[in-house]
Amino acid sequence: MAKIIAIANQKGGVGKTTTVVNIAAGLAELGKKVLCIDLDPQGNLSDYLGYDFTGKRTIVDVLKETAKLSECIMTAKSEPIDYVPADISLATADMFLAQTMCREQILDKAISSDSISENYDYFLIDCLPSLGILVMNALAAADEVIIPVQVQKFALNGIVQFEDIFNLIKEKINHDLKICGILETMTDNTQMAQAVDVALKERYSGLVYKTTISKRIEAANSTAEQKSLISKKNSVIGGQYRQLVSEILEKEGV
Ligand SMILES: Nc1ncnc2c1ncn2[C@@H]1O[C@H](COP(=O)(O)OP(=O)(O)O)[C@@H](O)[C@H]1O
Ligand SMILES: [Mg+2]
């Protein structure tokens, strides 16, 4: 059975998608089988992995229960990573899920009713920046959550709201849900970055990863090239994500 990790933070632009792709590439490099699930109508993850947005089956079909998860799987253009794409039609999820029973648990049901989970070591769910029904679905399906935090002003305000929804889902639906870790992204030498680092460690002590991801232009380039940073020789951020993958596996005791 695959371990399911959601990558979430209701702020946009904090590095969620970049983190999903590079953790996936780092795990794949170690021979793990990884399935990424794009749960953002912007489809950035799908784009990053080389999806051409030509109307194939997407996560929308899974949530509408018109296709099984296993029927929507694609393979990334340039690395051994599988994914379920998303496109803009996912933006109407609030509407098409409105009449559905237990609508926070559609993804969870789709995963557990499909034997496909046995073929993978990890499912990584890329969340959209919101606290709505799709993120609830991700948290209801997940074993663990990684929260990327861009170390800048107001970074903490966001996570406090995220904690509320996390606690709600944990209490009502998914009692074993855990925070896998908090990842500082786009770090630099500013005082702000240091202040956020101190504040995060005060509040979450053991949960903050030792590995941090620097702010570097190569990240933006990698999105455009549709290739992970891990797969690029001499990439500094690729090296940091590789380090992060080791840290995640160490925590698991693997
Ligand atoms: N470590 C980094 N340094 C500089 N830019 C980054 C870094 N990580 C991501 N980016 C860029 O910042 C933007 C937002 O990142 P993304 O991963 O898409 O965040 P999110 O999924 O949280 O919206 C993208 O253009 C991405 O290329
Ligand atoms: Mg994203």
Tab-separated table of N, CA and C in Angstrom, residues 65-220:
chain	number	residue	atom	x	y	z
A	65	GLU	N	-16.656	10.510	-10.125
A	65	GLU	CA	-16.869	9.061	-10.093
A	65	GLU	C	-17.268	8.506	-11.463
A	66	THR	N	-16.714	9.124	-12.521
A	66	THR	CA	-16.944	8.592	-13.862
A	66	THR	C	-15.727	7.818	-14.371
A	67	ALA	N	-14.631	7.839	-13.609
A	67	ALA	CA	-13.458	7.034	-13.969
A	67	ALA	C	-12.753	6.610	-12.688
A	68	LYS	N	-12.067	5.477	-12.763
A	68	LYS	CA	-11.252	5.061	-11.618
A	68	LYS	C	-9.914	5.793	-11.677
A	69	LEU	N	-9.295	5.920	-10.535
A	69	LEU	CA	-7.992	6.582	-10.475
A	69	LEU	C	-7.018	5.936	-11.468
A	70	SER	N	-7.024	4.609	-11.498
A	70	SER	CA	-6.074	3.878	-12.353
A	70	SER	C	-6.300	4.152	-13.837
A	71	GLU	N	-7.476	4.644	-14.199
A	71	GLU	CA	-7.763	4.931	-15.612
A	71	GLU	C	-7.278	6.317	-16.039
A	72	CYS	N	-6.755	7.082	-15.087
A	72	CYS	CA	-6.373	8.472	-15.389
A	72	CYS	C	-4.865	8.695	-15.289
A	73	ILE	N	-4.117	7.600	-15.137
A	73	ILE	CA	-2.682	7.753	-14.873
A	73	ILE	C	-1.866	7.998	-16.138
A	74	MET	N	-0.985	8.969	-16.056
A	74	MET	CA	-0.069	9.282	-17.156
A	74	MET	C	1.358	9.144	-16.623
A	75	THR	N	2.330	9.116	-17.529
A	75	THR	CA	3.729	9.097	-17.084
A	75	THR	C	4.405	10.394	-17.505
A	76	ALA	N	5.208	10.940	-16.610
A	76	ALA	CA	5.868	12.218	-16.878
A	76	ALA	C	6.732	12.127	-18.122
A	77	LYS	N	6.864	13.270	-18.777
A	77	LYS	CA	7.579	13.322	-20.047
A	77	LYS	C	9.037	12.894	-19.895
A	78	SER	N	9.704	13.445	-18.858
A	78	SER	CA	11.134	13.172	-18.812
A	78	SER	C	11.635	12.496	-17.546
A	79	GLU	N	10.737	11.953	-16.734
A	79	GLU	CA	11.235	11.148	-15.608
A	79	GLU	C	10.277	10.026	-15.225
A	80	PRO	N	10.768	9.065	-14.458
A	80	PRO	CA	9.939	7.900	-14.141
A	80	PRO	C	8.947	8.196	-13.013
A	81	ILE	N	8.054	9.137	-13.279
A	81	ILE	CA	7.055	9.521	-12.277
A	81	ILE	C	5.687	9.431	-12.955
A	82	ASP	N	4.739	8.782	-12.288
A	82	ASP	CA	3.372	8.738	-12.809
A	82	ASP	C	2.559	9.858	-12.158
A	83	TYR	N	1.513	10.270	-12.848
A	83	TYR	CA	0.661	11.315	-12.275
A	83	TYR	C	-0.751	11.248	-12.829
A	84	VAL	N	-1.650	11.813	-12.056
A	84	VAL	CA	-3.026	12.011	-12.501
A	84	VAL	C	-3.186	13.509	-12.723
A	85	PRO	N	-3.453	13.928	-13.958
A	85	PRO	CA	-3.475	15.364	-14.241
A	85	PRO	C	-4.735	16.081	-13.747
A	86	ALA	N	-4.636	17.393	-13.726
A	86	ALA	CA	-5.796	18.249	-13.447
A	86	ALA	C	-5.804	19.346	-14.493
A	87	ASP	N	-6.971	19.885	-14.741
A	87	ASP	CA	-7.050	21.078	-15.593
A	87	ASP	C	-8.101	22.014	-15.005
A	88	ILE	N	-8.376	23.065	-15.730
A	88	ILE	CA	-9.203	24.138	-15.197
A	88	ILE	C	-10.625	23.684	-14.841
A	89	SER	N	-11.067	22.570	-15.430
A	89	SER	CA	-12.420	22.105	-15.106
A	89	SER	C	-12.554	21.713	-13.628
A	90	LEU	N	-11.416	21.510	-12.985
A	90	LEU	CA	-11.447	21.204	-11.548
A	90	LEU	C	-11.910	22.416	-10.724
A	91	ALA	N	-11.874	23.592	-11.329
A	91	ALA	CA	-12.272	24.803	-10.612
A	91	ALA	C	-13.743	24.784	-10.197
A	92	THR	N	-14.539	23.931	-10.831
A	92	THR	CA	-15.961	23.875	-10.476
A	92	THR	C	-16.265	22.752	-9.470
A	93	ALA	N	-15.217	22.235	-8.832
A	93	ALA	CA	-15.406	21.115	-7.898
A	93	ALA	C	-16.450	21.432	-6.826
A	94	ASP	N	-16.429	22.653	-6.326
A	94	ASP	CA	-17.406	23.028	-5.303
A	94	ASP	C	-18.823	22.745	-5.782
A	95	MET	N	-19.055	23.036	-7.043
A	95	MET	CA	-20.401	22.830	-7.599
A	95	MET	C	-20.689	21.369	-7.857
A	96	PHE	N	-19.759	20.687	-8.568
A	96	PHE	CA	-20.119	19.315	-8.921
A	96	PHE	C	-20.064	18.355	-7.725
A	97	LEU	N	-19.442	18.798	-6.624
A	97	LEU	CA	-19.440	17.942	-5.434
A	97	LEU	C	-20.565	18.303	-4.462
A	98	ALA	N	-21.258	19.409	-4.741
A	98	ALA	CA	-22.232	19.931	-3.776
A	98	ALA	C	-23.298	18.903	-3.391
A	99	GLN	N	-23.735	18.114	-4.374
A	99	GLN	CA	-24.838	17.179	-4.104
A	99	GLN	C	-24.343	15.798	-3.675
A	100	THR	N	-23.027	15.650	-3.560
A	100	THR	CA	-22.479	14.320	-3.287
A	100	THR	C	-22.432	14.033	-1.792
A	101	MET	N	-22.774	12.825	-1.427
A	101	MET	CA	-22.674	12.407	-0.023
A	101	MET	C	-21.203	12.335	0.381
A	102	CYS	N	-20.898	12.672	1.615
A	102	CYS	CA	-19.544	12.597	2.151
A	102	CYS	C	-18.546	13.197	1.169
A	103	ARG	N	-18.777	14.385	0.757
A	103	ARG	CA	-17.983	14.936	-0.345
A	103	ARG	C	-16.543	15.256	0.016
A	104	GLU	N	-16.223	15.220	1.296
A	104	GLU	CA	-14.812	15.391	1.691
A	104	GLU	C	-14.027	14.098	1.472
A	105	GLN	N	-14.741	12.993	1.246
A	105	GLN	CA	-14.057	11.698	1.224
A	105	GLN	C	-14.067	11.015	-0.143
A	106	ILE	N	-14.348	11.784	-1.179
A	106	ILE	CA	-14.421	11.183	-2.514
A	106	ILE	C	-13.049	10.654	-2.951
A	107	LEU	N	-12.022	11.447	-2.748
A	107	LEU	CA	-10.683	11.023	-3.165
A	107	LEU	C	-10.225	9.817	-2.348
A	108	ASP	N	-10.484	9.886	-1.062
A	108	ASP	CA	-10.133	8.773	-0.176
A	108	ASP	C	-10.799	7.479	-0.657
A	109	LYS	N	-12.064	7.569	-0.987
A	109	LYS	CA	-12.793	6.390	-1.479
A	109	LYS	C	-12.204	5.912	-2.805
A	110	ALA	N	-11.901	6.880	-3.683
A	110	ALA	CA	-11.360	6.520	-4.999
A	110	ALA	C	-10.039	5.778	-4.849
A	111	ILE	N	-9.227	6.202	-3.888
A	111	ILE	CA	-7.929	5.551	-3.673
A	111	ILE	C	-8.122	4.182	-3.043
A	112	SER	N	-8.981	4.106	-2.031
A	112	SER	CA	-9.070	2.831	-1.314
A	112	SER	C	-9.872	1.783	-2.083
A	113	SER	N	-10.679	2.219	-3.050
A	113	SER	CA	-11.462	1.231	-3.800
A	113	SER	C	-10.731	0.784	-5.071
A	114	ASP	N	-9.511	1.251	-5.240
A	114	ASP	CA	-8.757	0.955	-6.459
A	114	ASP	C	-7.469	0.231	-6.054
A	115	SER	N	-7.250	-0.951	-6.583
A	115	SER	CA	-6.093	-1.744	-6.138
A	115	SER	C	-4.767	-1.110	-6.592
A	116	ILE	N	-4.844	-0.042	-7.362
A	116	ILE	CA	-3.673	0.633	-7.906
A	116	ILE	C	-2.675	1.044	-6.819
A	117	SER	N	-3.193	1.326	-5.646
A	117	SER	CA	-2.342	1.743	-4.539
A	117	SER	C	-1.260	0.705	-4.218
A	118	GLU	N	-1.550	-0.544	-4.530
A	118	GLU	CA	-0.559	-1.604	-4.275
A	118	GLU	C	0.649	-1.507	-5.213
A	119	ASN	N	0.476	-0.819	-6.333
A	119	ASN	CA	1.578	-0.709	-7.304
A	119	ASN	C	2.556	0.407	-6.978
A	120	TYR	N	2.258	1.202	-5.960
A	120	TYR	CA	3.088	2.373	-5.663
A	120	TYR	C	3.587	2.348	-4.220
A	121	ASP	N	4.734	3.018	-4.043
A	121	ASP	CA	5.236	3.218	-2.681
A	121	ASP	C	4.681	4.513	-2.091
A	122	TYR	N	4.513	5.504	-2.949
A	122	TYR	CA	4.039	6.817	-2.481
A	122	TYR	C	3.016	7.425	-3.421
A	123	PHE	N	2.025	8.068	-2.829
A	123	PHE	CA	1.156	8.993	-3.556
A	123	PHE	C	1.490	10.382	-3.004
A	124	LEU	N	1.747	11.334	-3.892
A	124	LEU	CA	1.984	12.710	-3.448
A	124	LEU	C	0.868	13.576	-4.011
A	125	ILE	N	0.139	14.249	-3.154
A	125	ILE	CA	-0.993	15.058	-3.612
A	125	ILE	C	-0.614	16.535	-3.588
A	126	ASP	N	-0.653	17.165	-4.758
A	126	ASP	CA	-0.334	18.595	-4.863
A	126	ASP	C	-1.621	19.397	-4.674
A	127	CYS	N	-1.694	20.140	-3.574
A	127	CYS	CA	-2.928	20.863	-3.254
A	127	CYS	C	-2.959	22.255	-3.861
A	128	LEU	N	-4.159	22.735	-4.072
A	128	LEU	CA	-4.334	24.115	-4.530
A	128	LEU	C	-4.265	25.046	-3.317
A	129	PRO	N	-3.993	26.320	-3.553
A	129	PRO	CA	-3.946	27.270	-2.430
A	129	PRO	C	-5.354	27.658	-1.995
A	130	SER	N	-5.908	26.907	-1.073
A	130	SER	CA	-7.247	27.214	-0.559
A	130	SER	C	-7.457	26.351	0.672
A	131	LEU	N	-8.601	26.541	1.332
A	131	LEU	CA	-8.941	25.645	2.436
A	131	LEU	C	-10.271	24.977	2.155
A	132	GLY	N	-10.614	24.882	0.893
A	132	GLY	CA	-11.936	24.383	0.508
A	132	GLY	C	-12.019	22.872	0.382
A	133	ILE	N	-13.026	22.451	-0.352
A	133	ILE	CA	-13.386	21.046	-0.429
A	133	ILE	C	-12.271	20.161	-1.004
A	134	LEU	N	-11.493	20.695	-1.935
A	134	LEU	CA	-10.442	19.864	-2.539
A	134	LEU	C	-9.328	19.590	-1.526
A	135	VAL	N	-8.966	20.604	-0.770
A	135	VAL	CA	-7.930	20.400	0.246
A	135	VAL	C	-8.452	19.449	1.325
A	136	MET	N	-9.736	19.581	1.662
A	136	MET	CA	-10.321	18.635	2.625
A	136	MET	C	-10.229	17.212	2.091
A	137	ASN	N	-10.483	17.033	0.802
A	137	ASN	CA	-10.349	15.710	0.196
A	137	ASN	C	-8.921	15.183	0.298
A	138	ALA	N	-7.956	16.064	0.073
A	138	ALA	CA	-6.549	15.658	0.167
A	138	ALA	C	-6.224	15.235	1.603
A	139	LEU	N	-6.668	16.033	2.568
A	139	LEU	CA	-6.358	15.724	3.969
A	139	LEU	C	-7.097	14.481	4.456
A	140	ALA	N	-8.283	14.256	3.913
A	140	ALA	CA	-9.042	13.068	4.322
A	140	ALA	C	-8.397	11.803	3.770
A	141	ALA	N	-7.725	11.932	2.613
A	141	ALA	CA	-7.112	10.756	1.986
A	141	ALA	C	-5.698	10.488	2.496
A	142	ALA	N	-5.045	11.527	3.027
A	142	ALA	CA	-3.605	11.445	3.307
A	142	ALA	C	-3.275	10.714	4.607
A	143	ASP	N	-2.077	10.140	4.636
A	143	ASP	CA	-1.515	9.661	5.902
A	143	ASP	C	-0.786	10.813	6.582
A	144	GLU	N	-0.114	11.618	5.776
A	144	GLU	CA	0.723	12.691	6.323
A	144	GLU	C	0.671	13.930	5.439
A	145	VAL	N	1.056	15.063	6.030
A	145	VAL	CA	1.064	16.314	5.283
A	145	VAL	C	2.446	16.960	5.408
A	146	ILE	N	2.925	17.461	4.275
A	146	ILE	CA	4.122	18.306	4.298
A	146	ILE	C	3.655	19.722	4.012
A	147	ILE	N	4.085	20.664	4.850
A	147	ILE	CA	3.668	22.054	4.666
A	147	ILE	C	4.886	22.890	4.264
A	148	PRO	N	4.969	23.273	2.990
A	148	PRO	CA	6.051	24.181	2.589
A	148	PRO	C	5.699	25.600	3.040
A	149	VAL	N	6.664	26.262	3.638
A	149	VAL	CA	6.430	27.626	4.101
A	149	VAL	C	7.494	28.528	3.506
A	150	GLN	N	7.043	29.524	2.774
A	150	GLN	CA	7.989	30.484	2.213
A	150	GLN	C	8.370	31.431	3.342
A	151	VAL	N	9.669	31.514	3.630
A	151	VAL	CA	10.076	32.280	4.812
A	151	VAL	C	10.036	33.787	4.529
A	152	GLN	N	8.864	34.331	4.717
A	152	GLN	CA	8.683	35.765	4.503
A	152	GLN	C	7.624	36.276	5.478
A	153	LYS	N	7.437	37.553	5.465
A	153	LYS	CA	6.471	38.172	6.376
A	153	LYS	C	5.092	37.522	6.232
A	154	PHE	N	4.401	37.355	7.335
A	154	PHE	CA	3.043	36.773	7.375
A	154	PHE	C	3.028	35.279	7.055
A	155	ALA	N	4.195	34.677	6.918
A	155	ALA	CA	4.219	33.242	6.588
A	155	ALA	C	3.446	32.439	7.627
A	156	LEU	N	3.559	32.855	8.880
A	156	LEU	CA	2.939	32.082	9.955
A	156	LEU	C	1.423	32.211	10.008
A	157	ASN	N	0.922	33.369	9.638
A	157	ASN	CA	-0.541	33.564	9.668
A	157	ASN	C	-1.236	32.454	8.902
A	158	GLY	N	-0.678	32.155	7.738
A	158	GLY	CA	-1.252	31.129	6.879
A	158	GLY	C	-1.347	29.786	7.555
A	159	ILE	N	-0.271	29.356	8.215
A	159	ILE	CA	-0.304	27.993	8.754
A	159	ILE	C	-1.269	27.870	9.908
A	160	VAL	N	-1.480	28.942	10.624
A	160	VAL	CA	-2.395	28.844	11.754
A	160	VAL	C	-3.804	28.514	11.247
A	161	GLN	N	-4.201	29.150	10.165
A	161	GLN	CA	-5.510	28.827	9.569
A	161	GLN	C	-5.514	27.403	9.040
A	162	PHE	N	-4.386	27.016	8.454
A	162	PHE	CA	-4.286	25.663	7.915
A	162	PHE	C	-4.447	24.627	9.030
A	163	GLU	N	-3.870	24.951	10.198
A	163	GLU	CA	-3.976	24.036	11.345
A	163	GLU	C	-5.424	23.772	11.726
A	164	ASP	N	-6.261	24.796	11.628
A	164	ASP	CA	-7.672	24.628	11.993
A	164	ASP	C	-8.334	23.567	11.125
A	165	ILE	N	-8.096	23.666	9.838
A	165	ILE	CA	-8.749	22.724	8.930
A	165	ILE	C	-8.120	21.328	9.086
A	166	PHE	N	-6.822	21.308	9.302
A	166	PHE	CA	-6.115	20.051	9.561
A	166	PHE	C	-6.739	19.360	10.787
A	167	ASN	N	-6.912	20.133	11.870
A	167	ASN	CA	-7.457	19.561	13.097
A	167	ASN	C	-8.897	19.091	12.925
A	168	LEU	N	-9.646	19.844	12.149
A	168	LEU	CA	-11.039	19.473	11.892
A	168	LEU	C	-11.118	18.119	11.182
A	169	ILE	N	-10.328	17.979	10.116
A	169	ILE	CA	-10.348	16.725	9.358
A	169	ILE	C	-9.836	15.573	10.235
A	170	LYS	N	-8.813	15.849	11.011
A	170	LYS	CA	-8.249	14.816	11.887
A	170	LYS	C	-9.292	14.360	12.922
A	171	GLU	N	-9.987	15.315	13.456
A	171	GLU	CA	-10.970	14.985	14.496
A	171	GLU	C	-12.183	14.257	13.927
A	172	LYS	N	-12.648	14.730	12.778
A	172	LYS	CA	-13.935	14.212	12.270
A	172	LYS	C	-13.796	13.024	11.318
A	173	ILE	N	-12.712	13.007	10.539
A	173	ILE	CA	-12.678	12.047	9.432
A	173	ILE	C	-11.464	11.124	9.448
A	174	ASN	N	-10.293	11.714	9.646
A	174	ASN	CA	-9.057	10.959	9.423
A	174	ASN	C	-8.191	11.040	10.686
A	175	HIS	N	-8.520	10.196	11.659
A	175	HIS	CA	-7.925	10.337	12.999
A	175	HIS	C	-6.415	10.137	13.032
A	176	ASP	N	-5.891	9.404	12.055
A	176	ASP	CA	-4.453	9.113	12.082
A	176	ASP	C	-3.609	10.119	11.297
A	177	LEU	N	-4.259	11.153	10.796
A	177	LEU	CA	-3.539	12.153	9.995
A	177	LEU	C	-2.417	12.794	10.820
A	178	LYS	N	-1.250	12.921	10.175
A	178	LYS	CA	-0.088	13.493	10.887
A	178	LYS	C	0.589	14.555	10.043
A	179	ILE	N	1.284	15.458	10.706
A	179	ILE	CA	2.158	16.357	9.963
A	179	ILE	C	3.492	15.647	9.793
A	180	CYS	N	3.867	15.443	8.548
A	180	CYS	CA	5.143	14.791	8.245
A	180	CYS	C	6.256	15.793	8.547
A	181	GLY	N	6.084	17.041	8.099
A	181	GLY	CA	7.068	18.066	8.416
A	181	GLY	C	6.738	19.401	7.780
A	182	ILE	N	7.440	20.414	8.273
A	182	ILE	CA	7.292	21.764	7.731
A	182	ILE	C	8.589	22.114	7.023
A	183	LEU	N	8.455	22.532	5.767
A	183	LEU	CA	9.631	22.765	4.933
A	183	LEU	C	9.796	24.257	4.655
A	184	GLU	N	10.929	24.809	5.065
A	184	GLU	CA	11.205	26.212	4.754
A	184	GLU	C	11.672	26.310	3.307
A	185	THR	N	10.964	27.125	2.523
A	185	THR	CA	11.323	27.278	1.115
A	185	THR	C	11.734	28.716	0.824
A	186	MET	N	12.456	28.868	-0.267
A	186	MET	CA	12.886	30.181	-0.764
A	186	MET	C	13.617	30.969	0.326
A	187	THR	N	14.475	30.269	1.016
A	187	THR	CA	15.238	30.904	2.082
A	187	THR	C	16.333	31.797	1.484
A	188	ASP	N	16.658	32.859	2.188
A	188	ASP	CA	17.769	33.727	1.793
A	188	ASP	C	18.402	34.272	3.072
A	189	ASN	N	19.292	35.228	2.917
A	189	ASN	CA	20.020	35.707	4.096
A	189	ASN	C	19.365	36.896	4.793
A	190	THR	N	18.128	37.161	4.489
A	190	THR	CA	17.487	38.339	5.091
A	190	THR	C	17.131	38.085	6.559
A	191	GLN	N	16.959	39.186	7.274
A	191	GLN	CA	16.552	39.070	8.677
A	191	GLN	C	15.159	38.469	8.781
A	192	MET	N	14.339	38.774	7.775
A	192	MET	CA	12.978	38.232	7.779
A	192	MET	C	13.009	36.711	7.753
A	193	ALA	N	13.852	36.167	6.870
A	193	ALA	CA	13.958	34.712	6.773
A	193	ALA	C	14.396	34.116	8.114
A	194	GLN	N	15.347	34.785	8.755
A	194	GLN	CA	15.813	34.280	10.055
A	194	GLN	C	14.715	34.356	11.106
A	195	ALA	N	13.957	35.462	11.068
A	195	ALA	CA	12.888	35.642	12.057
A	195	ALA	C	11.810	34.579	11.877
A	196	VAL	N	11.477	34.277	10.635
A	196	VAL	CA	10.455	33.261	10.383
A	196	VAL	C	10.976	31.889	10.827
A	197	ASP	N	12.254	31.622	10.568
A	197	ASP	CA	12.859	30.353	10.983
A	197	ASP	C	12.737	30.181	12.505
A	198	VAL	N	13.079	31.237	13.233
A	198	VAL	CA	13.004	31.170	14.698
A	198	VAL	C	11.558	30.948	15.147
A	199	ALA	N	10.647	31.703	14.551
A	199	ALA	CA	9.241	31.610	14.952
A	199	ALA	C	8.665	30.227	14.647
A	200	LEU	N	9.019	29.675	13.495
A	200	LEU	CA	8.522	28.337	13.130
A	200	LEU	C	9.031	27.295	14.119
A	201	LYS	N	10.313	27.399	14.468
A	201	LYS	CA	10.888	26.395	15.362
A	201	LYS	C	10.330	26.527	16.777
A	202	GLU	N	9.991	27.755	17.150
A	202	GLU	CA	9.370	27.953	18.464
A	202	GLU	C	8.020	27.259	18.518
A	203	ARG	N	7.278	27.410	17.442
A	203	ARG	CA	5.909	26.897	17.429
A	203	ARG	C	5.850	25.406	17.117
A	204	TYR	N	6.708	24.946	16.240
A	204	TYR	CA	6.587	23.563	15.751
A	204	TYR	C	7.817	22.706	16.042
A	205	SER	N	8.732	23.228	16.773
A	205	SER	CA	10.026	22.593	17.081
A	205	SER	C	10.382	21.394	16.213
A	206	GLY	N	10.110	20.199	16.676
A	206	GLY	CA	10.564	18.976	16.003
A	206	GLY	C	10.027	18.779	14.597
A	207	LEU	N	9.007	19.511	14.227
A	207	LEU	CA	8.380	19.268	12.921
A	207	LEU	C	9.072	19.974	11.757
A	208	VAL	N	9.916	20.954	12.061
A	208	VAL	CA	10.562	21.708	10.981
A	208	VAL	C	11.758	20.903	10.447
A	209	TYR	N	11.760	20.659	9.140
A	209	TYR	CA	12.869	19.905	8.550
A	209	TYR	C	14.185	20.659	8.716
A	210	LYS	N	15.248	19.890	8.924
A	210	LYS	CA	16.591	20.503	8.965
A	210	LYS	C	16.939	21.042	7.593
A	211	THR	N	16.547	20.305	6.576
A	211	THR	CA	16.805	20.747	5.197
A	211	THR	C	15.937	21.955	4.867
A	212	THR	N	16.546	22.961	4.255
A	212	THR	CA	15.762	24.098	3.764
A	212	THR	C	16.055	24.271	2.271
A	213	ILE	N	15.151	24.913	1.577
A	213	ILE	CA	15.290	25.087	0.123
A	213	ILE	C	15.580	26.564	-0.172
A	214	SER	N	16.707	26.823	-0.806
A	214	SER	CA	17.109	28.216	-1.065
A	214	SER	C	16.298	28.849	-2.174
A	215	LYS	N	16.298	30.164	-2.121
A	215	LYS	CA	15.661	30.919	-3.201
A	215	LYS	C	16.661	31.059	-4.335
A	216	ARG	N	16.348	30.456	-5.465
A	216	ARG	CA	17.261	30.510	-6.617
A	216	ARG	C	16.475	30.480	-7.912
A	217	ILE	N	16.999	31.167	-8.860
A	217	ILE	CA	16.317	31.312	-10.145
A	217	ILE	C	16.151	29.980	-10.866
A	218	GLU	N	17.041	29.023	-10.614
A	218	GLU	CA	16.959	27.742	-11.323
A	218	GLU	C	15.609	27.046	-11.107
A	219	ALA	N	14.931	27.385	-10.003
A	219	ALA	CA	13.631	26.754	-9.752
A	219	ALA	C	12.637	27.143	-10.838
A	220	ALA	N	12.587	28.428	-11.131
A	220	ALA	CA	11.653	28.907	-12.154
A	220	ALA	C	12.019	28.304	-13.515
